Amino acid sequence: MEVILCSITGFCSGVRNALNRTMDELKRHGAPVFILHDLVHNESVVNDLLSRGAKIVDEPEGLPPGATLIFSAHGVSEEVEARAKALPLNIVDATCPLVRKVQERGAELSEKGYVVLLFGKAGHREVEGILGRIHGEKHLLTNEEDARGFKLVPGRTYACISQTTMNSGVIAEMTAILREKIPGLVESASVCRATQKRQDAVRELASKCDLVLVAGSAHSSNTRRLCEIAVAQGARAELVSGPEAVTPELLRGAKHVGVTSGASAPDDLVHGILNAVTRIAASEP
Ligand code: SF4
């Protein structure tokens, strides 16, 4: 069995920045520091922060005066930000600058009078944050089906933007569908650079593998996209949360096994999984 590590794994810059800022706050003020929702979508990272004294909350209200509240890399809506800032809290905004760019682009297009079409996953924190910064008419389109079924209002102008971690192939499809029916569509939908590089790298990896293991959590959007891309490339893909999930049964029949990770999976998790695969490969007759 050949084992191949993807050319890009581990944290993206947005996740690393959010983690560093949280660790800085823990060092500076001591525990607890409060995080609004999961800082990143990875259980091992979140559990490590909890063990260091971070606490996850769902609302800014109800915290002790002077407490530190951290906004996650996914960003928050204008309304949530205003509520938090009205309280006597030390706010640390760890919104990824690339998510911030999409929030600003959505708001700007809306101010110019465009109906904003956001491509993304319903209920995702990043999507809620982006939608919550667009004051005018906006619609969430989750897939090609939604794009096909979208009904135009004559006389309105339209622009599309997207969640940063969508499948870039799906964005291209959705944009093409809308372009056909919306004259003058402003096309601003794209994934962030980190997501694009990871998707390109997994595409290349999957072309050499019959099985791709993607380290990460099931609720991480960018991680699930990597699995989809590997499958579209013709490989089997399995999302693995840790080395204990790597068993001889999981690897059975695979001759070329690729290992990659979502943007919120730490390096030690990736290497733990890689070592588990290598051990099983070495024990093969
Ligand atoms: S995936 Fe992209 S947008 Fe999201 S946190 Fe990472 S760098 Fe930022």
Short mmCIF file of C-alpha atoms and ligand atoms in Angstrom, two decimals:
data_model
loop_
_atom_site.label_atom_id
_atom_site.label_comp_id
_atom_site.label_asym_id
_atom_site.label_seq_id
_atom_site.Cartn_x
_atom_site.Cartn_y
_atom_site.Cartn_z
CA MET A 1 0.00 0.00 0.00
CA GLU A 2 1.31 3.43 -0.94
CA VAL A 3 0.52 6.29 1.48
CA ILE A 4 0.56 9.86 0.12
CA LEU A 5 0.31 13.05 2.21
CA CYS A 6 -1.50 15.93 0.48
CA SER A 7 0.66 18.93 -0.47
CA ILE A 8 -1.52 21.21 1.73
CA THR A 9 -2.82 20.24 5.16
CA GLY A 10 -3.39 21.88 8.55
CA PHE A 11 -4.79 25.23 9.63
CA CYS A 12 -5.59 28.03 7.19
CA SER A 13 -4.53 31.55 8.15
CA GLY A 14 -8.02 32.48 9.41
CA VAL A 15 -8.20 29.54 11.81
CA ARG A 16 -4.61 30.07 13.01
CA ASN A 17 -5.32 33.75 13.66
CA ALA A 18 -8.50 32.99 15.66
CA LEU A 19 -6.63 30.41 17.76
CA ASN A 20 -3.64 32.68 18.39
CA ARG A 21 -5.89 35.51 19.48
CA THR A 22 -7.77 33.23 21.87
CA MET A 23 -4.52 31.89 23.35
CA ASP A 24 -3.24 35.48 23.75
CA GLU A 25 -6.41 36.44 25.63
CA LEU A 26 -6.11 33.39 27.89
CA LYS A 27 -2.50 34.35 28.67
CA ARG A 28 -3.28 38.03 29.20
CA HIS A 29 -6.49 37.77 31.26
CA GLY A 30 -6.47 34.15 32.48
CA ALA A 31 -9.50 31.85 32.32
CA PRO A 32 -12.27 32.08 31.54
CA VAL A 33 -12.51 33.75 28.16
CA PHE A 34 -15.82 33.37 26.35
CA ILE A 35 -16.19 32.39 22.68
CA LEU A 36 -19.38 33.09 20.77
CA HIS A 37 -20.16 29.64 19.28
CA ASP A 38 -17.38 27.22 18.27
CA LEU A 39 -14.20 29.12 17.44
CA VAL A 40 -13.55 26.72 14.56
CA HIS A 41 -15.36 23.58 13.41
CA ASN A 42 -13.04 20.96 14.84
CA GLU A 43 -13.76 19.00 18.04
CA SER A 44 -10.14 18.41 19.05
CA VAL A 45 -9.30 22.12 18.74
CA VAL A 46 -12.43 23.17 20.63
CA ASN A 47 -11.84 20.56 23.38
CA ASP A 48 -8.26 21.78 23.80
CA LEU A 49 -9.50 25.37 24.24
CA LEU A 50 -12.12 24.24 26.74
CA SER A 51 -9.44 22.41 28.75
CA ARG A 52 -7.46 25.70 28.91
CA GLY A 53 -10.41 27.61 30.35
CA ALA A 54 -12.31 28.88 27.31
CA LYS A 55 -16.10 28.73 27.51
CA ILE A 56 -18.48 28.62 24.55
CA VAL A 57 -21.62 30.74 24.73
CA ASP A 58 -24.55 31.15 22.33
CA GLU A 59 -25.38 34.79 23.14
CA PRO A 60 -23.34 37.81 24.23
CA GLU A 61 -25.79 38.56 27.06
CA GLY A 62 -25.38 37.24 30.59
CA LEU A 63 -21.57 37.38 30.84
CA PRO A 64 -19.79 38.98 33.82
CA PRO A 65 -18.93 42.69 33.30
CA GLY A 66 -15.44 43.10 31.85
CA ALA A 67 -15.37 39.52 30.50
CA THR A 68 -13.59 38.82 27.20
CA LEU A 69 -15.87 37.69 24.37
CA ILE A 70 -14.31 36.39 21.16
CA PHE A 71 -16.10 36.37 17.78
CA SER A 72 -15.10 33.28 15.80
CA ALA A 73 -13.36 33.15 12.40
CA HIS A 74 -16.82 32.76 10.79
CA GLY A 75 -17.86 36.29 11.79
CA VAL A 76 -21.16 37.55 13.17
CA SER A 77 -24.11 39.59 11.94
CA GLU A 78 -24.33 43.34 12.45
CA GLU A 79 -27.14 42.83 14.96
CA VAL A 80 -25.09 40.40 17.11
CA GLU A 81 -22.05 42.68 16.94
CA ALA A 82 -24.14 45.69 18.06
CA ARG A 83 -25.69 43.73 20.96
CA ALA A 84 -22.25 42.58 22.14
CA LYS A 85 -20.72 46.04 21.84
CA ALA A 86 -23.53 47.57 23.90
CA LEU A 87 -22.47 45.39 26.86
CA PRO A 88 -19.53 46.06 29.25
CA LEU A 89 -17.37 43.40 27.58
CA ASN A 90 -13.88 43.20 26.12
CA ILE A 91 -14.73 42.21 22.53
CA VAL A 92 -12.08 40.42 20.47
CA ASP A 93 -13.15 40.13 16.84
CA ALA A 94 -11.35 37.12 15.29
CA THR A 95 -13.44 37.20 12.09
CA CYS A 96 -11.18 36.00 9.25
CA PRO A 97 -10.25 38.99 7.05
CA LEU A 98 -11.36 36.97 4.01
CA VAL A 99 -14.81 36.40 5.51
CA ARG A 100 -14.90 40.11 6.36
CA LYS A 101 -14.23 40.89 2.69
CA VAL A 102 -17.30 38.90 1.62
CA GLN A 103 -19.42 40.59 4.31
CA GLU A 104 -18.29 44.00 3.02
CA ARG A 105 -18.80 43.07 -0.62
CA GLY A 106 -22.36 41.88 0.11
CA ALA A 107 -23.16 45.10 2.00
CA GLU A 108 -21.63 47.27 -0.74
CA LEU A 109 -23.56 45.54 -3.57
CA SER A 110 -26.77 45.86 -1.59
CA GLU A 111 -26.17 49.58 -0.99
CA LYS A 112 -25.72 50.00 -4.75
CA GLY A 113 -29.21 48.57 -5.23
CA TYR A 114 -28.42 45.00 -6.30
CA VAL A 115 -30.45 42.05 -5.06
CA VAL A 116 -27.71 39.93 -3.46
CA LEU A 117 -27.71 36.18 -4.13
CA LEU A 118 -25.51 34.40 -1.57
CA PHE A 119 -24.34 30.88 -2.41
CA GLY A 120 -23.87 28.94 0.81
CA LYS A 121 -25.14 26.47 3.37
CA ALA A 122 -28.31 27.35 5.28
CA GLY A 123 -27.67 27.86 8.98
CA HIS A 124 -23.86 28.04 8.69
CA ARG A 125 -22.43 30.73 11.02
CA GLU A 126 -20.51 32.41 8.20
CA VAL A 127 -23.67 32.55 6.07
CA GLU A 128 -25.70 34.01 8.96
CA GLY A 129 -23.01 36.65 9.48
CA ILE A 130 -22.90 37.65 5.80
CA LEU A 131 -26.70 37.77 5.43
CA GLY A 132 -26.88 39.79 8.62
CA ARG A 133 -24.83 42.59 7.05
CA ILE A 134 -26.92 43.00 3.90
CA HIS A 135 -29.72 45.49 4.46
CA GLY A 136 -31.52 45.20 1.12
CA GLU A 137 -33.11 42.23 -0.63
CA LYS A 138 -31.05 39.04 -0.44
CA HIS A 139 -31.57 35.35 -1.13
CA LEU A 140 -29.62 32.30 -0.05
CA LEU A 141 -29.09 29.76 -2.85
CA THR A 142 -27.68 26.48 -1.57
CA ASN A 143 -27.10 24.53 -4.80
CA GLU A 144 -27.62 24.32 -8.56
CA GLU A 145 -31.28 23.37 -8.05
CA ASP A 146 -31.91 26.63 -6.16
CA ALA A 147 -30.14 28.60 -8.91
CA ARG A 148 -32.30 26.95 -11.59
CA GLY A 149 -35.52 27.58 -9.67
CA PHE A 150 -34.72 31.19 -8.76
CA LYS A 151 -37.47 33.56 -9.97
CA LEU A 152 -36.40 36.99 -11.18
CA VAL A 153 -38.29 40.19 -10.59
CA PRO A 154 -38.22 42.28 -13.80
CA GLY A 155 -36.44 45.60 -13.45
CA ARG A 156 -34.17 44.51 -10.57
CA THR A 157 -30.39 44.08 -10.85
CA TYR A 158 -28.63 41.08 -9.32
CA ALA A 159 -25.22 40.18 -7.92
CA CYS A 160 -23.90 36.91 -6.55
CA ILE A 161 -21.40 36.29 -3.74
CA SER A 162 -20.55 33.09 -1.87
CA GLN A 163 -19.56 31.51 1.40
CA THR A 164 -15.77 31.17 1.43
CA THR A 165 -15.68 27.38 1.77
CA MET A 166 -18.08 26.18 -0.92
CA ASN A 167 -17.05 23.75 -3.64
CA SER A 168 -15.55 26.03 -6.31
CA GLY A 169 -16.95 23.75 -9.05
CA VAL A 170 -20.47 24.19 -7.65
CA ILE A 171 -19.98 27.98 -7.53
CA ALA A 172 -18.97 27.93 -11.22
CA GLU A 173 -22.06 25.86 -12.09
CA MET A 174 -24.42 28.08 -10.11
CA THR A 175 -22.93 31.23 -11.63
CA ALA A 176 -23.28 29.79 -15.14
CA ILE A 177 -26.95 28.90 -14.53
CA LEU A 178 -27.73 32.40 -13.25
CA ARG A 179 -25.71 34.10 -16.01
CA GLU A 180 -28.02 32.46 -18.56
CA LYS A 181 -31.13 33.96 -17.01
CA ILE A 182 -29.92 37.26 -15.50
CA PRO A 183 -28.58 39.83 -17.96
CA GLY A 184 -25.89 41.98 -16.33
CA LEU A 185 -25.41 39.66 -13.34
CA VAL A 186 -22.51 40.92 -11.19
CA GLU A 187 -20.37 37.83 -10.56
CA SER A 188 -18.53 38.11 -7.24
CA ALA A 189 -18.88 34.53 -6.01
CA SER A 190 -15.66 32.69 -5.22
CA VAL A 191 -14.04 30.68 -2.45
CA CYS A 192 -11.16 32.09 -0.40
CA ARG A 193 -7.57 31.43 -1.51
CA ALA A 194 -6.99 28.86 1.24
CA THR A 195 -10.08 26.89 0.23
CA GLN A 196 -9.17 27.06 -3.46
CA LYS A 197 -5.64 25.77 -2.81
CA ARG A 198 -6.92 22.91 -0.64
CA GLN A 199 -9.56 21.93 -3.20
CA ASP A 200 -6.99 21.97 -6.03
CA ALA A 201 -4.55 19.93 -3.92
CA VAL A 202 -7.15 17.28 -3.01
CA ARG A 203 -8.20 17.03 -6.66
CA GLU A 204 -4.61 16.24 -7.58
CA LEU A 205 -4.18 13.86 -4.64
CA ALA A 206 -7.41 11.98 -5.45
CA SER A 207 -6.31 11.50 -9.06
CA LYS A 208 -3.45 9.32 -7.73
CA CYS A 209 -5.41 7.48 -5.02
CA ASP A 210 -8.21 4.97 -4.69
CA LEU A 211 -8.92 6.09 -1.11
CA VAL A 212 -8.59 9.59 0.40
CA LEU A 213 -8.82 10.11 4.16
CA VAL A 214 -9.86 13.64 5.10
CA ALA A 215 -8.97 14.62 8.68
CA GLY A 216 -11.60 16.86 10.24
CA SER A 217 -15.05 17.14 11.73
CA ALA A 218 -18.34 16.28 10.07
CA HIS A 219 -19.76 19.75 10.82
CA SER A 220 -16.86 21.49 9.03
CA SER A 221 -18.09 22.78 5.69
CA ASN A 222 -14.67 22.97 3.99
CA THR A 223 -13.81 19.43 5.17
CA ARG A 224 -16.94 17.91 3.66
CA ARG A 225 -16.26 19.76 0.39
CA LEU A 226 -12.84 18.04 0.21
CA CYS A 227 -14.56 14.63 0.52
CA GLU A 228 -17.00 15.55 -2.28
CA ILE A 229 -14.15 16.64 -4.55
CA ALA A 230 -12.18 13.42 -3.94
CA VAL A 231 -15.29 11.36 -4.77
CA ALA A 232 -15.93 13.42 -7.93
CA GLN A 233 -12.36 12.58 -8.92
CA GLY A 234 -13.22 8.87 -8.72
CA ALA A 235 -11.67 7.98 -5.34
CA ARG A 236 -13.42 6.67 -2.23
CA ALA A 237 -13.31 9.34 0.49
CA GLU A 238 -13.67 8.92 4.24
CA LEU A 239 -13.88 11.72 6.78
CA VAL A 240 -11.83 10.68 9.84
CA SER A 241 -11.97 12.53 13.15
CA GLY A 242 -8.81 10.92 14.58
CA PRO A 243 -6.22 8.10 14.32
CA GLU A 244 -8.52 5.70 16.22
CA ALA A 245 -10.93 5.82 13.25
CA VAL A 246 -8.25 4.37 10.95
CA THR A 247 -8.73 0.59 10.93
CA PRO A 248 -7.67 -2.24 8.56
CA GLU A 249 -11.37 -2.49 7.54
CA LEU A 250 -11.41 1.18 6.53
CA LEU A 251 -8.33 0.70 4.35
CA ARG A 252 -9.32 -2.70 2.97
CA GLY A 253 -8.68 -3.04 -0.77
CA ALA A 254 -6.95 0.35 -1.12
CA LYS A 255 -3.61 0.38 -2.92
CA HIS A 256 -2.95 4.13 -2.87
CA VAL A 257 -4.18 5.98 0.21
CA GLY A 258 -4.11 9.79 0.33
CA VAL A 259 -4.28 11.79 3.57
CA THR A 260 -5.45 15.39 3.71
CA SER A 261 -7.28 17.67 6.12
CA GLY A 262 -9.82 20.43 6.39
CA ALA A 263 -8.63 23.95 7.18
CA SER A 264 -9.56 23.62 10.86
CA ALA A 265 -7.72 20.34 11.55
CA PRO A 266 -4.42 20.65 13.46
CA ASP A 267 -1.15 19.20 12.11
CA ASP A 268 -0.83 16.68 14.96
CA LEU A 269 -4.22 15.20 14.01
CA VAL A 270 -3.10 14.85 10.37
CA HIS A 271 0.18 13.23 11.39
CA GLY A 272 -1.58 10.91 13.85
CA ILE A 273 -3.81 9.71 11.01
CA LEU A 274 -0.87 9.41 8.63
CA ASN A 275 1.04 7.31 11.19
CA ALA A 276 -1.98 5.07 11.78
CA VAL A 277 -2.28 4.42 8.02
CA THR A 278 1.48 3.80 7.71
CA ARG A 279 1.41 1.30 10.63
CA ILE A 280 -1.43 -0.66 9.04
CA ALA A 281 0.28 -0.54 5.62
CA ALA A 282 3.53 -1.86 7.18
CA SER A 283 1.71 -4.76 8.84
CA GLU A 284 0.25 -5.93 5.53
CA PRO A 285 1.63 -9.23 4.27
S1 SF4 B 1 -11.25 28.92 5.10
FE1 SF4 B 1 -10.63 30.89 4.18
S2 SF4 B 1 -12.16 32.36 4.84
FE2 SF4 B 1 -12.40 30.56 6.16
S3 SF4 B 1 -11.13 31.01 7.95
FE3 SF4 B 1 -9.81 29.91 6.51
S4 SF4 B 1 -8.76 31.50 5.29
FE4 SF4 B 1 -10.52 32.45 6.33
#
